[in-house]
mmCIF file of C-alpha atoms in Angstrom:
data_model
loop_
_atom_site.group_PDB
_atom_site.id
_atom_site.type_symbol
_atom_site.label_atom_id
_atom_site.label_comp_id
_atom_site.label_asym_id
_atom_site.label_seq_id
_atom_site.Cartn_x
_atom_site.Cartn_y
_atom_site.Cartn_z
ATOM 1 C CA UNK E 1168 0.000 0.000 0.000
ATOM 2 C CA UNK E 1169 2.539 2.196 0.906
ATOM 3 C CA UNK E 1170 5.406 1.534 -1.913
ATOM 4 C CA UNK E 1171 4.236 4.537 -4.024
ATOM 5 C CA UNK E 1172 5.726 7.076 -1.294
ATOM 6 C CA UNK E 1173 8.634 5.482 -3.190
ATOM 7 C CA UNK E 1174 7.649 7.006 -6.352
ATOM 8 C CA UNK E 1175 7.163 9.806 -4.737
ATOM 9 C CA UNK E 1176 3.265 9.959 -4.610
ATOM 10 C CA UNK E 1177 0.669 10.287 -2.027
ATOM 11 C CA UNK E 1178 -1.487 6.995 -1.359
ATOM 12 C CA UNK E 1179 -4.393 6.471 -0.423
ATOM 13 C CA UNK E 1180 -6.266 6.047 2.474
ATOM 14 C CA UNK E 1181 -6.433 3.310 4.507
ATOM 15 C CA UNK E 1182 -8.790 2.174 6.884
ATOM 16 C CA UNK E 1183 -7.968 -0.639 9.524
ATOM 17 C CA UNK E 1184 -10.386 -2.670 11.068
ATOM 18 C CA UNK E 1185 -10.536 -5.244 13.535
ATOM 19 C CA UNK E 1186 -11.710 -6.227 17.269
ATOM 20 C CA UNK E 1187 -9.704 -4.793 19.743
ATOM 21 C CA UNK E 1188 -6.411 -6.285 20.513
ATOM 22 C CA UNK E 1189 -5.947 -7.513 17.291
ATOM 23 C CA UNK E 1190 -2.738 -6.050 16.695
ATOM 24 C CA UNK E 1191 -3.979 -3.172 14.465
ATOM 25 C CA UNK E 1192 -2.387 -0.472 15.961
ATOM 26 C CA UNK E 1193 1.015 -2.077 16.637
ATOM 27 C CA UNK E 1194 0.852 -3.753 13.086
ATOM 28 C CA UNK E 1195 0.935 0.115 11.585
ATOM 29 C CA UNK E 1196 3.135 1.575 14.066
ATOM 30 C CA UNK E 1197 5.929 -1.115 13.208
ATOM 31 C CA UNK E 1198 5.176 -0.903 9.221
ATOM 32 C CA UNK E 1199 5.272 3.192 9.488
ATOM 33 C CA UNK E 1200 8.525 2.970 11.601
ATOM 34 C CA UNK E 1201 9.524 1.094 8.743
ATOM 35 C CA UNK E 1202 8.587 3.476 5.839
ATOM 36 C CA UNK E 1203 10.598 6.681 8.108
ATOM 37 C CA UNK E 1204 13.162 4.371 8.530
ATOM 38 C CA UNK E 1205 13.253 3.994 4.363
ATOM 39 C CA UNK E 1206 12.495 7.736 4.306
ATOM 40 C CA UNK E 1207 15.126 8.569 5.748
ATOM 41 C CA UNK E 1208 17.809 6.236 4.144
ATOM 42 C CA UNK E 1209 16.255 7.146 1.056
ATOM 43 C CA UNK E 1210 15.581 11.368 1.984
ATOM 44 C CA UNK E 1211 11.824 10.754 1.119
ATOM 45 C CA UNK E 1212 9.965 13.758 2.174
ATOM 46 C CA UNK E 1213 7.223 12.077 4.696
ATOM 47 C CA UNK E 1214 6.186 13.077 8.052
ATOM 48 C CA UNK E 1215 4.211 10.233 10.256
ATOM 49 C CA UNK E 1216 1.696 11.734 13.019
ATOM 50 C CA UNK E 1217 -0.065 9.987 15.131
ATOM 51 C CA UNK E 1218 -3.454 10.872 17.151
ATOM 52 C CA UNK E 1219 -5.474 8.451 19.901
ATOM 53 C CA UNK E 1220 -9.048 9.832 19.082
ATOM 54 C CA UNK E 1221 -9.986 8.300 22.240
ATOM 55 C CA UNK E 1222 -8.323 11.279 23.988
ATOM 56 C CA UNK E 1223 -8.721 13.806 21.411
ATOM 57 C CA UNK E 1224 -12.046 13.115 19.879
ATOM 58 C CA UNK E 1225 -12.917 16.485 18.372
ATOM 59 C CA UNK E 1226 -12.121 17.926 14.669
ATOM 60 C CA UNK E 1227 -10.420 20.946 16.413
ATOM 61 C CA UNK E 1228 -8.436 19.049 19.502
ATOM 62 C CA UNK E 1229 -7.366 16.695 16.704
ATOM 63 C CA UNK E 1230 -6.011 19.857 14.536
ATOM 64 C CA UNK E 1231 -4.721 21.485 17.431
ATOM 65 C CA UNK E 1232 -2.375 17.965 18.330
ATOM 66 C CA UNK E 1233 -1.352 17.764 14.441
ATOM 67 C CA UNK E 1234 -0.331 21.753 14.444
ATOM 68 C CA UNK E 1235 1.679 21.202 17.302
ATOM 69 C CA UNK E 1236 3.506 17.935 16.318
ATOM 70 C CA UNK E 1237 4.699 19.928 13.572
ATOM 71 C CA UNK E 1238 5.402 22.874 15.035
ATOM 72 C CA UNK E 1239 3.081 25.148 13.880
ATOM 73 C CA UNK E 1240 2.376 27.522 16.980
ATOM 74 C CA UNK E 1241 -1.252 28.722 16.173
ATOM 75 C CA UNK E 1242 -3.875 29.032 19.115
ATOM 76 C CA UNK E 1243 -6.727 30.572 17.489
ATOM 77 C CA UNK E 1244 -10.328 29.263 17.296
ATOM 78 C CA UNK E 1245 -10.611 29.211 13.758
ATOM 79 C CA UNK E 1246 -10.347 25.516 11.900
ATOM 80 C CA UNK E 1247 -10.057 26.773 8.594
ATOM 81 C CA UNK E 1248 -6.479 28.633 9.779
ATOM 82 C CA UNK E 1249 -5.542 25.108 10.656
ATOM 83 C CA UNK E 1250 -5.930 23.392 7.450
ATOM 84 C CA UNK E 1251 -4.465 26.576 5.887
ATOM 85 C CA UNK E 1252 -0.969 26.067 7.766
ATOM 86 C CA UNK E 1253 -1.309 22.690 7.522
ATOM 87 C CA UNK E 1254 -1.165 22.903 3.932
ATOM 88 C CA UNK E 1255 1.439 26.248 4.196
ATOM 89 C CA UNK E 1256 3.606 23.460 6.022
ATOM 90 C CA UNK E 1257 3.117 20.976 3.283
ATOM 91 C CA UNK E 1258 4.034 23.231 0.474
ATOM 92 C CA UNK E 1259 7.048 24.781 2.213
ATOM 93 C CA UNK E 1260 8.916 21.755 3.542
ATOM 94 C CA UNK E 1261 7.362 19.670 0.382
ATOM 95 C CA UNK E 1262 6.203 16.824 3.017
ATOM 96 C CA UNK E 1263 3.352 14.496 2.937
ATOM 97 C CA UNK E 1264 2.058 13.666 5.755
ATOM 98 C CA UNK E 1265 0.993 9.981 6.832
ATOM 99 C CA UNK E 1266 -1.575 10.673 9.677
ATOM 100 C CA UNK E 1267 -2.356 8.205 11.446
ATOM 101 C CA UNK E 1268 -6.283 8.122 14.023
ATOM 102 C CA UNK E 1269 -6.044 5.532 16.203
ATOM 103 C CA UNK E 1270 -9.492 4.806 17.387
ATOM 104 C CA UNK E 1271 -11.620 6.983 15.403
ATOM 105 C CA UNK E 1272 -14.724 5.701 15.539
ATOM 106 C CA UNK E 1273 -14.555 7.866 19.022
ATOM 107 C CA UNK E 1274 -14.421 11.092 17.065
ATOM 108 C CA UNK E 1275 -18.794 11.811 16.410
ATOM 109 C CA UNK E 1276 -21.176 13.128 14.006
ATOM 110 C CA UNK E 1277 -19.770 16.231 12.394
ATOM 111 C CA UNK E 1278 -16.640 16.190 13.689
ATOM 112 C CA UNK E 1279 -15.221 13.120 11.971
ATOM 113 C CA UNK E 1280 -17.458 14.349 8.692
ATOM 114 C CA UNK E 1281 -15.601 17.653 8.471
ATOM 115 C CA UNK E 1282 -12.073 16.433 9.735
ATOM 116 C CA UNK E 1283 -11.695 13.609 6.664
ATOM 117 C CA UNK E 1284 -13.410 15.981 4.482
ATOM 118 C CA UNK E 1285 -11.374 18.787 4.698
ATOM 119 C CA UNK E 1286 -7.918 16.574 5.164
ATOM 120 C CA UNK E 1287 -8.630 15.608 1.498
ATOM 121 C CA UNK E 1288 -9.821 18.765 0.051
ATOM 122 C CA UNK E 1289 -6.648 20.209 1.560
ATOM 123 C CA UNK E 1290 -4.531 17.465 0.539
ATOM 124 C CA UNK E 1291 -6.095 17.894 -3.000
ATOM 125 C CA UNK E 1292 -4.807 21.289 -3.212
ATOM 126 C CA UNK E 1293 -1.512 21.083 -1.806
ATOM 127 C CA UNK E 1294 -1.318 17.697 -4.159
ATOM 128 C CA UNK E 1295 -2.082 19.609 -7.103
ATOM 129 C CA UNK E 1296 0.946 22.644 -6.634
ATOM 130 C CA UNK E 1297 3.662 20.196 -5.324
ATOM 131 C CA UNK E 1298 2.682 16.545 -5.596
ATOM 132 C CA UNK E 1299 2.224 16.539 -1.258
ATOM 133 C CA UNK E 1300 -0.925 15.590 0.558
ATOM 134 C CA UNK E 1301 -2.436 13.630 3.609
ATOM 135 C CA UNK E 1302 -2.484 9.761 3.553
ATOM 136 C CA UNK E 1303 -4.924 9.012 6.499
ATOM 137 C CA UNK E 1304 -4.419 5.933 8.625
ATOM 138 C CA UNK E 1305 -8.065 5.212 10.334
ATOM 139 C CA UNK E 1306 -7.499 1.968 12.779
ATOM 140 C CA UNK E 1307 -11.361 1.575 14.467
ATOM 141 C CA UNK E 1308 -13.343 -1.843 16.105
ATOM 142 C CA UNK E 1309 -16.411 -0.850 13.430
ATOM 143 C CA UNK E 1310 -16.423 -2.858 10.556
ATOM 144 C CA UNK E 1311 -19.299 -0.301 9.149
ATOM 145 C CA UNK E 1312 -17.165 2.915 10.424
ATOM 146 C CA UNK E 1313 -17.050 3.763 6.599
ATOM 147 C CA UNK E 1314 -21.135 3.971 6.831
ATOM 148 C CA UNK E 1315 -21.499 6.516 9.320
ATOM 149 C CA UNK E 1316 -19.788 8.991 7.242
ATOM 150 C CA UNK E 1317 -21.912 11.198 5.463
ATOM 151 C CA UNK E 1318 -21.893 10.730 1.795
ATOM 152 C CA UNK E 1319 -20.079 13.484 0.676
ATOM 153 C CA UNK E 1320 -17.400 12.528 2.625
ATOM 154 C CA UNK E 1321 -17.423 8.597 2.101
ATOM 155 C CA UNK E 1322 -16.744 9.896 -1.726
ATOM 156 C CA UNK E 1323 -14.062 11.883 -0.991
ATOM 157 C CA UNK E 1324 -12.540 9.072 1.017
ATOM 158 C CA UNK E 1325 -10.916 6.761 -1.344
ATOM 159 C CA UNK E 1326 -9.217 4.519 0.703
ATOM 160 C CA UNK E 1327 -8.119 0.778 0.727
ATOM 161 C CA UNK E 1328 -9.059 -1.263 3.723
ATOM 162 C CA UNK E 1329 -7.058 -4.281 5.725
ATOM 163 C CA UNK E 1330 -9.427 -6.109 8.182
ATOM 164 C CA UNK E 1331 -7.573 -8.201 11.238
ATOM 165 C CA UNK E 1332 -9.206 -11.488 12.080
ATOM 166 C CA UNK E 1333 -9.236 -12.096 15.849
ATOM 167 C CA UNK E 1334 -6.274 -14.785 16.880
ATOM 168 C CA UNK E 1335 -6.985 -18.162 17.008
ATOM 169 C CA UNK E 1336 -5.607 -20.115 19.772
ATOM 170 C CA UNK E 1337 -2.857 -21.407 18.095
ATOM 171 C CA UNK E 1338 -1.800 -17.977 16.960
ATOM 172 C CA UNK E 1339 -1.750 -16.333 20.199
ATOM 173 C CA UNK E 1340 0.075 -19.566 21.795
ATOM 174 C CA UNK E 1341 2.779 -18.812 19.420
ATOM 175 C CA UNK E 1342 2.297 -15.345 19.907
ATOM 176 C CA UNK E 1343 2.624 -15.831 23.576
ATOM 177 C CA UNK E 1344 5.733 -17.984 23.608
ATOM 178 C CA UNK E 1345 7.493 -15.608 20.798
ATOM 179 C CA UNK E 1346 7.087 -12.282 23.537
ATOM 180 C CA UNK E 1347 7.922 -14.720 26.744
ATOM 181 C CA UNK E 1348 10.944 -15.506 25.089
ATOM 182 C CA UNK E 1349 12.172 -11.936 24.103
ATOM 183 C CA UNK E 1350 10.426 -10.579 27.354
ATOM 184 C CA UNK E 1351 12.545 -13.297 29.627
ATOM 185 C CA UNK E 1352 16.264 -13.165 27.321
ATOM 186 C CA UNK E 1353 19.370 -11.563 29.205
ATOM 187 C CA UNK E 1354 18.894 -8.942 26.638
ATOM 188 C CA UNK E 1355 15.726 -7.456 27.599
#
């Protein structure tokens, strides 16, 4: 999913679903430390965000915690001078951004309407001067978190899915032993 940052392109969405402690979040974490790793090696313009919806479960919280991480120092109350420096940031440094929401299916009604929506009309527009935009990561429990959206936004939302099955017993046996052994080596 991710191999056309190597071209130097924006991908698409991507929305992860799965039951809760299915390894969705760690599975993303580990392939986006990955891709900086590459990024770096490679001096691919990407910066990788993270935000837990569960804590920050508003559009403007959410903006507020990616403004900072980059460090954009704005402290107004106005949204659309959020998405405006986001994109001023994107332009200037020539970063994409891969954001990833943990969790948000806890982010309601309008707020998750107008967050996605306006991610991709602003990463349209930076997209279309300088090839940068906003790949979002959404990891949620819902299997129909797609469905709430309204549709305006579902059709802005092109995005690929990945759904994780729960483990069997087998699986998280192995799983089990593999961390007991790592947890319980001299090196740990």
């Amino acid at each position: 999913h991710f191999s056309v940052l190597l071209k130097h392109q924006v991908p698409n969405s991507l929305t992860v679903y799965g039951k809760a402690g299915s390894g969705k979040t760690t599975n993303v974490m580990s392939t986006l430390n990955q891709i900086k790793e590459i990024s770096e090696k490679k001096k691919l313009k990407i910066q990788i965000l993270y935000v837990n919806c569960k804590t920050l479960n508003t559009e403007f919280r959410i903006l507020v915690d990616i403004t900072n991480k980059l460090g954009i120092l704005y402290q107004g109350c106005f949204l659309n001078v959020y998405y405006e420096n986001l994109q001023t940031y994107m332009k200037s440094t020539g970063k994409s951004i891969i954001l990833v929401l943990d969790e948000v299916d806890s982010v309601k009604g309008k707020d998750i309407n107008n967050l996605i929506y306006n991610l991709y009309e602003t990463s349209m527009q930076t997209f279309n001067i300088n090839k940068t935009g906003v790949c979002v990561v959404s990891i949620t429990n819902r299997l129909n978190f797609l469905d709430s959206l309204e549709p305006k936004t579902r059709s802005r939302f092109m995005d690929d899915t990945l759904i994780f099955e729960p483990y069997n017993a087998i699986e998280l046996k192995n799983l089990l032993t593999q961390r007991a052994e790592v947890g319980f080596s001299s090196d740990a």
